[in-house]
Coordinates of C-alpha atoms and ligand atoms in Angstrom, one line a residue:
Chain O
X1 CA 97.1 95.5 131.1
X2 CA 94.6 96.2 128.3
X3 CA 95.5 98.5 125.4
X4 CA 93.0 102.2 124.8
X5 CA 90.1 101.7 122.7
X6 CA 91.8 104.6 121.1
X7 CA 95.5 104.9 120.8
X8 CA 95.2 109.1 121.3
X9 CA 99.6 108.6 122.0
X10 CA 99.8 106.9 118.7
X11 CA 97.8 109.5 116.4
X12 CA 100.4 112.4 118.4
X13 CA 103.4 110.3 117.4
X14 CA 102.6 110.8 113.9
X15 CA 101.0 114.0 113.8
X16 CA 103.8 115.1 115.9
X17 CA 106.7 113.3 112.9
X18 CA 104.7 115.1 110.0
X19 CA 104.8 118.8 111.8
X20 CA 108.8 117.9 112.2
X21 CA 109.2 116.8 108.6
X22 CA 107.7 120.1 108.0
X23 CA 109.6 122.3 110.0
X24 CA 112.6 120.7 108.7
X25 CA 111.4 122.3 105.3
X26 CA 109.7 125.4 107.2
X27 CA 112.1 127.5 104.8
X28 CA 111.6 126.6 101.7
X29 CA 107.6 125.3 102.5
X30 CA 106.7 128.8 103.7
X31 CA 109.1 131.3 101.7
X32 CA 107.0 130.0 98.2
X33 CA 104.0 131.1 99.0
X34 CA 105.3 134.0 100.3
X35 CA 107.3 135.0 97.1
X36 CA 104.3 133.3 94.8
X37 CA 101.8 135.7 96.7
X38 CA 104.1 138.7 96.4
X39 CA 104.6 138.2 92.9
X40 CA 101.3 137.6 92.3
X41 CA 100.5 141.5 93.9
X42 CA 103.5 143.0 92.3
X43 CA 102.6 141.5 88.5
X44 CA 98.8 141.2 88.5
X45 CA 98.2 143.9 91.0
X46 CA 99.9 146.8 89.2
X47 CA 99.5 145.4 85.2
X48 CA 95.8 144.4 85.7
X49 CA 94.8 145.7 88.7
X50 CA 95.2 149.2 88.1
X51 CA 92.5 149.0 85.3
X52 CA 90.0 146.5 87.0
X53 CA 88.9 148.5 90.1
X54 CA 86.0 147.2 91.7
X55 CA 84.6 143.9 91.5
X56 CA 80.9 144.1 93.5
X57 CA 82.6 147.0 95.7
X58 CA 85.5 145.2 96.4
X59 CA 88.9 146.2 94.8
X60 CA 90.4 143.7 92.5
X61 CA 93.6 143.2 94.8
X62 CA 91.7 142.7 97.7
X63 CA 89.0 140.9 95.6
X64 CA 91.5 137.6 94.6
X65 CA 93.4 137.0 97.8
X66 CA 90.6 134.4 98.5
X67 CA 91.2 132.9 95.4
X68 CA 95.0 132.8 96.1
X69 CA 94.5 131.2 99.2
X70 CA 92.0 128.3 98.0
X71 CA 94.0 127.8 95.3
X72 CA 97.6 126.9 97.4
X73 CA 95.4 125.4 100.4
X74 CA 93.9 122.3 97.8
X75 CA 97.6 122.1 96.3
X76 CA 99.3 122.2 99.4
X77 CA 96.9 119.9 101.0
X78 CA 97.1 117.0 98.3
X79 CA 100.9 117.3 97.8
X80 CA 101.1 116.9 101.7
X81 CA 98.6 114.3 102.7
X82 CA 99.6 111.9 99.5
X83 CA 103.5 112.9 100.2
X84 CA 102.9 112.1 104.2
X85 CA 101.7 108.7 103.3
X86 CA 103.5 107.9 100.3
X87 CA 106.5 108.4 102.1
X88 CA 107.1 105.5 104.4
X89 CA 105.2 103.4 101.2
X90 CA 108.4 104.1 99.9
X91 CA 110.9 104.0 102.1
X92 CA 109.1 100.8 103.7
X93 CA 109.3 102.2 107.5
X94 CA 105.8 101.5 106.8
X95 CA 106.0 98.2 108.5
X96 CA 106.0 100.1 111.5
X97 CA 102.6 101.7 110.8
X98 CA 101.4 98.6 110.5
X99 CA 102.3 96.3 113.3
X100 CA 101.7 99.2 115.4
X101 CA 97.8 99.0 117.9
X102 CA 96.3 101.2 115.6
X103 CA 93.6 101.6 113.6
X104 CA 93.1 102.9 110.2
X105 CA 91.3 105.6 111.7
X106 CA 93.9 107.0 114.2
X107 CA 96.6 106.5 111.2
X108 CA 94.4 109.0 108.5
X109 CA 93.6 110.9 111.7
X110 CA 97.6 111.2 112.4
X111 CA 98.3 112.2 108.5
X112 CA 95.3 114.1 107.3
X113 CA 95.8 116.3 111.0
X114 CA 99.6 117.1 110.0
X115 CA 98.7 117.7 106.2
X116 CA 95.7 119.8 106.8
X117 CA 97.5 122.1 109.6
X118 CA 100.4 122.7 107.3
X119 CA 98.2 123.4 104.8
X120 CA 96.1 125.8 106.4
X121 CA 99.4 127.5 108.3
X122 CA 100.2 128.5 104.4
X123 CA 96.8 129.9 103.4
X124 CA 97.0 132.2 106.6
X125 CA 100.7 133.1 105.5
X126 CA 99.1 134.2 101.9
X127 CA 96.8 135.9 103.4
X128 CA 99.2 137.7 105.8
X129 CA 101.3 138.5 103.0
X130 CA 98.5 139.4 100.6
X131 CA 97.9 142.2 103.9
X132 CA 100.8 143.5 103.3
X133 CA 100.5 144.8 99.7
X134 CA 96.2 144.7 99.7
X135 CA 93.7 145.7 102.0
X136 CA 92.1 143.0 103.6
X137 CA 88.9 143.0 105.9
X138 CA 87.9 139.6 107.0
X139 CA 84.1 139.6 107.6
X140 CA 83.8 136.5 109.3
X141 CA 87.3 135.4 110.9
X142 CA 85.3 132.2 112.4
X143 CA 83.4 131.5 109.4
X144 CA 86.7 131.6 107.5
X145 CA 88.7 129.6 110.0
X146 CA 86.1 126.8 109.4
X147 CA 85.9 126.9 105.7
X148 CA 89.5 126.6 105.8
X149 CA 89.8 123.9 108.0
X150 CA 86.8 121.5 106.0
X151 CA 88.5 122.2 102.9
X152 CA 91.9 121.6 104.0
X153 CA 90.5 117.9 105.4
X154 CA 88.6 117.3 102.5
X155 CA 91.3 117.8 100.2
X156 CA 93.6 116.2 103.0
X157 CA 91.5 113.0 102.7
X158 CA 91.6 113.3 99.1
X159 CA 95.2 113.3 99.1
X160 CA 95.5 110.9 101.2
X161 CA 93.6 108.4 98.9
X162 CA 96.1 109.4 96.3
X163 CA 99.2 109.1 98.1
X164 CA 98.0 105.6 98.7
X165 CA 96.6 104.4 95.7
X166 CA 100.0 106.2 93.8
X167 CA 102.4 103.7 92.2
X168 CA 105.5 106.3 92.3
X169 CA 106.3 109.7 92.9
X170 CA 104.8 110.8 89.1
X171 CA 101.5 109.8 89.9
X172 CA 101.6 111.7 93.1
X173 CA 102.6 114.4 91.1
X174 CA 99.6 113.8 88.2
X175 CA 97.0 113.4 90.3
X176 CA 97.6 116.9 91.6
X177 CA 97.8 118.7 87.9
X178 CA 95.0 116.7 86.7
X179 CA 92.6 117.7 89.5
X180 CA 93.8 120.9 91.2
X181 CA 94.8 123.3 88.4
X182 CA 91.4 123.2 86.7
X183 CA 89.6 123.3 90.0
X184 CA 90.8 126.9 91.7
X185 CA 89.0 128.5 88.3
X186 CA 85.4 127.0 89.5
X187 CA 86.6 127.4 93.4
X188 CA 87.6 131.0 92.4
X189 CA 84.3 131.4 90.5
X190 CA 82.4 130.2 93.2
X191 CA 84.0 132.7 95.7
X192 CA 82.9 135.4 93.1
X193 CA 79.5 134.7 92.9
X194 CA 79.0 135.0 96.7
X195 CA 81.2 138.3 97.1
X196 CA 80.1 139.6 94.2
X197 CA 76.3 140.4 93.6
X198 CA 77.1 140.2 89.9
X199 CA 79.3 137.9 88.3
X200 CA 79.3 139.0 84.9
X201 CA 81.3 136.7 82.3
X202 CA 83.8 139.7 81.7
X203 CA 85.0 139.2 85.6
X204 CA 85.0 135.3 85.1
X205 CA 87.4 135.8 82.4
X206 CA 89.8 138.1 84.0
X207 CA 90.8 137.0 87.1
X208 CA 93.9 135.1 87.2
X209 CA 92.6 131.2 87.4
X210 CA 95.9 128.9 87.4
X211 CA 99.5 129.3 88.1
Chain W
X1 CA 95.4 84.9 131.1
X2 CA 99.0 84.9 131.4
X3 CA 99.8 80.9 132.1
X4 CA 102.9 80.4 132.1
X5 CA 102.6 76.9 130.6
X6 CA 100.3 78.1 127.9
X7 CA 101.8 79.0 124.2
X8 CA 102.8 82.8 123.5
X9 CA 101.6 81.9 120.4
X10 CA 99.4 80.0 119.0
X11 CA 99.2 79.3 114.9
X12 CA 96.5 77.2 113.1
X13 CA 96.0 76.0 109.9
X14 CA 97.4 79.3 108.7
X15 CA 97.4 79.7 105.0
X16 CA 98.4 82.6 102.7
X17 CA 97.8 83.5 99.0
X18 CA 99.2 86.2 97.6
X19 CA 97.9 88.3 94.9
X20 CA 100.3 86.9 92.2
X21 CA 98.3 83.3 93.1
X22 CA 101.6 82.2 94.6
X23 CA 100.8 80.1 97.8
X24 CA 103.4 80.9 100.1
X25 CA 101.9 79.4 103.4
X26 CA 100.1 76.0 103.3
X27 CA 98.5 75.5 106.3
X28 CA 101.1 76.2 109.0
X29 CA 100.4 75.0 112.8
X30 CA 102.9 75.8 115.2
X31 CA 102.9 76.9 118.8
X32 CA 105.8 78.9 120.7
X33 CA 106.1 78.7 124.2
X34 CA 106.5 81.4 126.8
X35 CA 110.2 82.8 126.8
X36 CA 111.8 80.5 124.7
X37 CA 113.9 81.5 121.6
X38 CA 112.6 79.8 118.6
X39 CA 114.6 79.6 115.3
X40 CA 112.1 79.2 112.2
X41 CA 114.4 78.0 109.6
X42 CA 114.2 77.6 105.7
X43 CA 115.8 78.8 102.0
X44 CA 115.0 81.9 100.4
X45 CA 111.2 82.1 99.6
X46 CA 110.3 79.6 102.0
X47 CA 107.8 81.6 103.6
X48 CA 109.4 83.0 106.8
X49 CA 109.2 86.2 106.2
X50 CA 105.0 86.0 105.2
X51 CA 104.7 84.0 108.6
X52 CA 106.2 86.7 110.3
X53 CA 104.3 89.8 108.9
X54 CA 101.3 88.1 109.4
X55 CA 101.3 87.5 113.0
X56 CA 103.0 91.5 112.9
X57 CA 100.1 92.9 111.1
X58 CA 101.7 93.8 107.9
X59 CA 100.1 90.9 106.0
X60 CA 96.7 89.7 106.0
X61 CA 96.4 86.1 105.8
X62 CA 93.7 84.0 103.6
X63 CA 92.6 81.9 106.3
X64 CA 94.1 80.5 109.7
X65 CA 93.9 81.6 112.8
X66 CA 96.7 83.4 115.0
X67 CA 96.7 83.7 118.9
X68 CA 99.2 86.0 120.7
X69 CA 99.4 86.0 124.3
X70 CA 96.0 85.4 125.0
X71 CA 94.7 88.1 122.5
X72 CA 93.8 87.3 118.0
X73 CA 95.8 88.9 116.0
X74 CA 93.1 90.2 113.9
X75 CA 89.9 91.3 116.6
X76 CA 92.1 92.3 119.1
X77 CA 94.6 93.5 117.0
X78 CA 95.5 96.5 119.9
X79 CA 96.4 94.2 122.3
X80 CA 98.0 91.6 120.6
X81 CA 100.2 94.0 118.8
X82 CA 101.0 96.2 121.9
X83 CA 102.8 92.4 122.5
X84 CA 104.9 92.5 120.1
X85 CA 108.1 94.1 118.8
X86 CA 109.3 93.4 114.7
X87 CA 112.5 93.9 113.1
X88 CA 111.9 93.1 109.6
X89 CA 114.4 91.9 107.7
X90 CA 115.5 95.0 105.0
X91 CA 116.9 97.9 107.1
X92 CA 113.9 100.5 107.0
X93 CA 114.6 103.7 108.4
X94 CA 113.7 107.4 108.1
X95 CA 116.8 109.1 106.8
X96 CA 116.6 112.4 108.2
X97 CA 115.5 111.3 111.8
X98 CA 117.9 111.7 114.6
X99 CA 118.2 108.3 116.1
X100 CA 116.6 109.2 119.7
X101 CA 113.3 110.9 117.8
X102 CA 112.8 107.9 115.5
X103 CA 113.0 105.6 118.9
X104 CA 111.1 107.4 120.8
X105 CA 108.4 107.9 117.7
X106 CA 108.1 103.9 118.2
X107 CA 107.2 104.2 121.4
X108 CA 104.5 106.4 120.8
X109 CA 103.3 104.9 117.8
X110 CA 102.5 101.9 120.1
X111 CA 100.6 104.0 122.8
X112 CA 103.3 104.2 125.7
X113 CA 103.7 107.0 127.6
X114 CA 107.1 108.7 127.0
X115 CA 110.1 107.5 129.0
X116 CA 113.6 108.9 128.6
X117 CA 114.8 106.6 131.2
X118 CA 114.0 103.8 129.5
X119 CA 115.0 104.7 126.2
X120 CA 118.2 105.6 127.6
X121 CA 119.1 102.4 129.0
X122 CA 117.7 101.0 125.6
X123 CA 120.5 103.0 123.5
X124 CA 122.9 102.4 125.8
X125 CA 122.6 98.9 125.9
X126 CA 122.8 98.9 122.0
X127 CA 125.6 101.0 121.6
X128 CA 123.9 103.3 120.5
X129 CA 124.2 106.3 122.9
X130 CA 126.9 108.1 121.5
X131 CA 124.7 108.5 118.5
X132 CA 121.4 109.5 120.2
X133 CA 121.6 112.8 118.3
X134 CA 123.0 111.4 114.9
X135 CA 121.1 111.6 111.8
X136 CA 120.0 107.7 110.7
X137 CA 121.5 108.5 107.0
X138 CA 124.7 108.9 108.4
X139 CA 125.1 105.8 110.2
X140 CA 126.3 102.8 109.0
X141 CA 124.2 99.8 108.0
X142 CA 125.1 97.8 111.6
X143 CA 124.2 100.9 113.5
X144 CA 120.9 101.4 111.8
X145 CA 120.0 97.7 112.3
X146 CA 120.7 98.6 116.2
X147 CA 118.7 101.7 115.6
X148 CA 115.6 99.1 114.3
X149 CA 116.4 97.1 117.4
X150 CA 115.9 99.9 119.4
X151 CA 113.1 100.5 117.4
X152 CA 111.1 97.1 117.8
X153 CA 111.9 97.3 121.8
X154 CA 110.8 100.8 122.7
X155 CA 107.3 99.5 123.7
X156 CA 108.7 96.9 125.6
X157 CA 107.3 93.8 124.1
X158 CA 106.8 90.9 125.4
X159 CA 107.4 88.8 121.8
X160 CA 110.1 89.9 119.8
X161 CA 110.4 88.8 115.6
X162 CA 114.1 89.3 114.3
X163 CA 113.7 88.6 110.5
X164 CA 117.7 87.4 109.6
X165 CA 118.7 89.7 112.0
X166 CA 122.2 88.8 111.2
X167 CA 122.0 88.8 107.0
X168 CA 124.8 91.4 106.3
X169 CA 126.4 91.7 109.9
X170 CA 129.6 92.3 111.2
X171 CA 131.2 90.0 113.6
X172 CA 131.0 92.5 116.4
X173 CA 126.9 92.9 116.1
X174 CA 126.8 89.7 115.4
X175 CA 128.0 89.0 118.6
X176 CA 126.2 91.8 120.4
X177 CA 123.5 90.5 119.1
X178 CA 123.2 87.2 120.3
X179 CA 124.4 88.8 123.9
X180 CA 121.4 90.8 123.6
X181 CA 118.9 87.7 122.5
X182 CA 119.8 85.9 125.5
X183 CA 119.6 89.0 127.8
X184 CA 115.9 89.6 126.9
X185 CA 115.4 85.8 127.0
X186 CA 116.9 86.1 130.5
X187 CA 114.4 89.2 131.0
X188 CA 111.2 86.8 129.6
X189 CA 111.2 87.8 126.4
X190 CA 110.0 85.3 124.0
X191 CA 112.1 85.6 120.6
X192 CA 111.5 83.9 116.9
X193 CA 114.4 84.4 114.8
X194 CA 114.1 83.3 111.1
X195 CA 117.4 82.4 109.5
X196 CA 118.5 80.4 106.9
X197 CA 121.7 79.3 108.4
X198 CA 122.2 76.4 110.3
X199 CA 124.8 77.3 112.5
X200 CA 123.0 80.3 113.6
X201 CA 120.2 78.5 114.4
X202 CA 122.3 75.9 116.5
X203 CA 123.9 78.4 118.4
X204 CA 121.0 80.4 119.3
X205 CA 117.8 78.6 119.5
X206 CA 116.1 76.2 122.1
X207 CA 113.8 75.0 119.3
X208 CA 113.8 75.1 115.6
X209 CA 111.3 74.8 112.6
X210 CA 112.5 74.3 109.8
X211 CA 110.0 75.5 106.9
X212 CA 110.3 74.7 103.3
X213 CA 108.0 76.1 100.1
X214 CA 105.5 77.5 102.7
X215 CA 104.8 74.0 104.9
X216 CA 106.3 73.4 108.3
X217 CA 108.4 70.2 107.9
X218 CA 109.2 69.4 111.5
X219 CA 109.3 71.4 114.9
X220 CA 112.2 70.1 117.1
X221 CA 114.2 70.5 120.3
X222 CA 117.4 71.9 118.6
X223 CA 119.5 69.0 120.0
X224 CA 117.1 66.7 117.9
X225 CA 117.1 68.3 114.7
X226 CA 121.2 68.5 114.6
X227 CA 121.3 64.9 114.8
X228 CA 118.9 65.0 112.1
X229 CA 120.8 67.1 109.6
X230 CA 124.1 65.4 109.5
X231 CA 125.6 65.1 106.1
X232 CA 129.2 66.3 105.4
X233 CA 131.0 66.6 102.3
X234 CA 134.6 66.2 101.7
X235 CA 136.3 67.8 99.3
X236 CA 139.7 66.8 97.9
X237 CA 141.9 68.6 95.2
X238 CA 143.9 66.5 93.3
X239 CA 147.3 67.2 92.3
X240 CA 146.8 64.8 89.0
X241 CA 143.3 65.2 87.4
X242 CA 141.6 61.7 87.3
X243 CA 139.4 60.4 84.2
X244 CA 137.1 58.4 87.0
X245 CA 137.2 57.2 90.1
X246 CA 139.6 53.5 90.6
X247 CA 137.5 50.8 91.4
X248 CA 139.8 50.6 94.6
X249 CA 138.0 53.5 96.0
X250 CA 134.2 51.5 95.5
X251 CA 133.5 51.4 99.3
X252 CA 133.2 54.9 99.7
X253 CA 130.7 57.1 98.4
X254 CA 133.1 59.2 96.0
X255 CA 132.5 61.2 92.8
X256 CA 134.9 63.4 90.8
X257 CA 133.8 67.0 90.2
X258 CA 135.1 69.7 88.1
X259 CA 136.6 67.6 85.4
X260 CA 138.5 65.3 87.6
X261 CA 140.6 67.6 89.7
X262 CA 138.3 67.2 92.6
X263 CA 137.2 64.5 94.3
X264 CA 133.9 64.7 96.7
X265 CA 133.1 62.2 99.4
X266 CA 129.8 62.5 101.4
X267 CA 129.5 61.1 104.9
X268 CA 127.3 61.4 107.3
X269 CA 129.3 63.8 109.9
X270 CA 127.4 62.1 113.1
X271 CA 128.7 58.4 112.6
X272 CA 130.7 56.6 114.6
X273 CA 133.1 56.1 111.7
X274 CA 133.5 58.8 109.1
X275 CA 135.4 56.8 106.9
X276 CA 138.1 59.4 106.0
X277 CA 141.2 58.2 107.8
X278 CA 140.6 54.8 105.6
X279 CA 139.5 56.4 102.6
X280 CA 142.8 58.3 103.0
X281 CA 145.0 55.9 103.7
X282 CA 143.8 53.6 100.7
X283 CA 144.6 56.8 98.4
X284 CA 147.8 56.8 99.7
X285 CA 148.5 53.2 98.7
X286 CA 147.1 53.5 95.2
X287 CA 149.7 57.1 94.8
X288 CA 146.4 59.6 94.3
X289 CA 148.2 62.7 96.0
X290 CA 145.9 65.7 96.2
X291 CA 146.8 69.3 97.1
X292 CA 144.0 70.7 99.5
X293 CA 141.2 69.1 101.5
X294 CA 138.4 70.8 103.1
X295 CA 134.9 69.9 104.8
X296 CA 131.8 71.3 104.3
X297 CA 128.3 70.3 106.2
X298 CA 125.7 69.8 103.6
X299 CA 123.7 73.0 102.7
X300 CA 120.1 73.7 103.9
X301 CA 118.7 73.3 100.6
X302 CA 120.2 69.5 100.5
X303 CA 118.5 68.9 103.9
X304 CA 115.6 70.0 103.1
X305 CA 115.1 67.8 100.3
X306 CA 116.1 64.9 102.2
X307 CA 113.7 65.6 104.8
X308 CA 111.0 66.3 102.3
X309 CA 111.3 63.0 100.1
X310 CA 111.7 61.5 104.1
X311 CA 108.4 63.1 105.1
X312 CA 106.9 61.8 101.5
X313 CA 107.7 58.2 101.9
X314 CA 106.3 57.7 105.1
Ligands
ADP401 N1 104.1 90.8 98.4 C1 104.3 89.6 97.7 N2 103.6 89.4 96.6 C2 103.7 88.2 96.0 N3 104.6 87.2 96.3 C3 105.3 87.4 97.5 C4 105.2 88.6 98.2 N4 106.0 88.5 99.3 C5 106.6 87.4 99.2 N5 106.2 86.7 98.1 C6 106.6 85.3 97.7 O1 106.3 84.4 98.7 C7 107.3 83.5 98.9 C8 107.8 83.5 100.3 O2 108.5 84.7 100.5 P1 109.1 85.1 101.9 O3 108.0 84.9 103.0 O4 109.7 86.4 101.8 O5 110.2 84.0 102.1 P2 111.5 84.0 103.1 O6 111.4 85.1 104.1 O7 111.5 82.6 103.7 O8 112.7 84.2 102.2 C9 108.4 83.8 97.9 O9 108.2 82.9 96.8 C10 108.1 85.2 97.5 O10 108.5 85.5 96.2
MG402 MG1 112.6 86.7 104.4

């Protein structure tokens, strides 16, 4: 008997651990985002919102719940692919990983799958919760499925690379702060320019840009 | 592919540097043959548990060459590993795992379809079924390294590496354990144990290496090597310390320890003649009573340097 040239059970086995691990934490991993989001309506949306109208013909509740989603899809998808790996680093069930027939592609395929569908299960619950206080007319529900999914990876792979290279738990924490909180302002600006036909410098400055 | 009188494993010239510059293999060539239970013997740090991971996968070795049933361990890696079952030597385990999930995650991880039957058998045969839906954290540390058992032999291998498999083990596993080795052994599972007991190695091996500071210093039939290692050491306490030993007690090889209360005699435990009885009975006749007397075979580490300094002067 010859082993697969691709060990397609192997990659399932983890991908199937990691969505446990989360569900384990289902509670507490999807009631944050829920509360963040709502708080984020309930504060922003009535204090600024009320005065800031229309951004390019879009109203300014409506106009950030992009920008809320990016934002928690690169956090959640670093902090989950680095956590996924880092993991058995730490608790040393690694060794399994390891004499295990399978490659280093099917293993980052394994992690990075998990980390980037749990990540992108949270944008979709912002963005159901965001409909709930917002109006919210996706355009493009493909196109934004998609742009969801390469960013989650990206940032998946990214994280993945950190949860590796991380000495301890507070460098899998750094990495994060160093590299995701100044990144949603440019990823939120970026959003801007293509929604809005304008993007003056006095809507760059208003919009809500880190936690 | 699969001749029977061809080695399970073949090791060559297998050397390993680690990062720190520390070279914990020199140039190791062993073979182990199809369905035997090999011992690999040696102190701490001599290097058993490097030899181990490499031919697992978890280490990569600086140069050397390692052959598992037919397949490299390195450009076939799939099949060689799909041969091969590990449990390491620290207990490993993902806390909040219920023990059937984490065993049947192994089996996966190593690209077999799923079978409860099997696993059932598996559990039940370690003891273990009563606790299929237990969490790992809250079993104890024998149950958990019956769990890793479990673990390594999901995927049905047809090598199995226990790394001290019985370093902090009750009696009982102890015993189930040893049951269980010569089951699999029975089944044609080929087993390498590492240890760094010599008992445990003469009760449970066909063959043993013994391994010292990362060199192989001699592969034997276990019946060889325990004529080999033969040194014993009595130990007398003496009900009146002694300032040296009498000149009456010459003959025998005898020196006082811990400031004269004990008196040590080493003899080789394989002779026809230990040379206690007379040794005794000439202590008598000079009065030297003593309160307690025990025996002790020599430790590993003395052997080893015998049969280093043995393996230097020829
Ligand atoms: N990852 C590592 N990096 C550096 N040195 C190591 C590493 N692992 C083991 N060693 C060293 O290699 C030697 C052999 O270790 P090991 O194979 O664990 O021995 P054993 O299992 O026989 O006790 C020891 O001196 C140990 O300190
Ligand atoms: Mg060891």
């Amino acid at each position: 008997m010859s082993a697969a040239a691709f060990n397609a059970r192997g990659v399932w086995a983890i991908y199937k651990f990691e969505m446990h691990r989360f569900r384990r934490t289902l509670w507490t991993g999807l009631a944050v985002p829920v509360i963040t989001t709502s708080l984020y309506f309930v504060v922003f949306g009535s204090a600024i919102g009320s005065r800031m109208t229309e951004i390019g013909g879009v109203p300014y509740g409506s106009f950030i719940v992009p920008g809320l989603m990016m934002l928690s899809l690169f956090t959640e998808s670093i902090f989950n692919a680095s956590f996924g790996i880092h993991m058995p680093r730490f608790t040393g069930t690694i060794y399994e990983l390891l004499s295990a027939p399978l490659s280093a592609f099917e293993t980052v395929l394994g992690y990075v799958g998990a980390a980037a569908t749990k990540s992108m299960i949270v944008a979709l619950v912002i963005l159901a919760t965001a409909n709930l206080f917002v109006d919210v007319h996706i355009e493009h529900p493909v196109a934004m499925l998609a742009y969801l999914l390469l960013v989650a990876t990206t940032f998946c792979l990214f994280g993945f690379i950190v949860g590796i290279w991380a000495k301890g738990f507070e460098q899998l924490q750094v990495i994060p702060l160093l590299i995701v909180t100044p990144s949603p302002s440019s990823a939120a600006h970026s959003t801007r320019s293509r929604c809005s036909p304008n993007p003056g410098a006095r809507s760059r400055s208003s919009i809500p840009s880190s936690t | 592919m699969s001749d029977s009188s061809e080695p399970i494993i073949s090791i060559s010239g297998l050397t390993k540097a680690y990062a720190s510059g520390l070279q914990a293999l020199k140039g190791v060539d062993l073979e182990i043959r199809r369905g035997e239970i090999f011992a690999l013997l040696g102190p701490n740090g001599a290097g058993k548990t490097t030899l181990i991971s490499i031919v697992c996968g978890l280490v990569n070795p600086t140069s050397g060459t390692v052959v598992a049933d037919g397949h490299d361990i390195i450009r076939d890696y799939r099949n060689a590993r799909s041969k091969i079952g590990l449990v390491p030597q620290e207990l490993h385990t993902d806390q909040f795992e219920p023990v059937w999930a984490t065993v049947s995650f192994s089996r996966g991880l190593f690209g077999c379809p799923p079978d409860p039957g099997y696993i059932e058998k598996l559990l039940r045969e370690l003891s273990l079924w009563d606790k299929r839906n237990a969490i790992m954290k809250e079993l104890s540390g024998g149950m958990k390294r019956r769990v890793m058992i479990a673990k390594a032999l999901s995927h049905q291998p047809k090598i199995l590496f226990l790394d001290e498999p019985t370093a902090g083990v009750d009696v009982e596993l102890r015993r189930d354990m040893w049951q269980l080795v010569h089951r699999l052994r029975t089944s044609g599972v080929t087993i390498i144990l590492t240890t760094h007991y010599i008992e445990e190695a003469e009760e449970m091996a066909d063959r043993v290496g013994v391994i010292s500071k990362g060199e192989l210093i001699l592969v034997e039939r276990k019946s060889e090597l325990m004529k080999k290692l033969g040194k014993k050491k009595l130990t007398l306490n003496l009900a009146e310390p002694m300032a040296q030993v009498p000149s009456e007690l010459s003959d025998w090889d005898v020196k006082l320890n811990a400031d004269g209360s004990e008196l040590e005699y080493v003899f080789d435990g394989r002779a026809e003649r230990s040379g206690i009885p007379s040794l005794l009975r000439r202590m008598s006749d000079l009065g030297i009573g003593f309160k307690d007397l025990n025996t002790h075979q020599s430790s590993l580490e003395d052997i080893f340097v015998n049969l280093v300094t043995e393996r230097k002067a020829s």
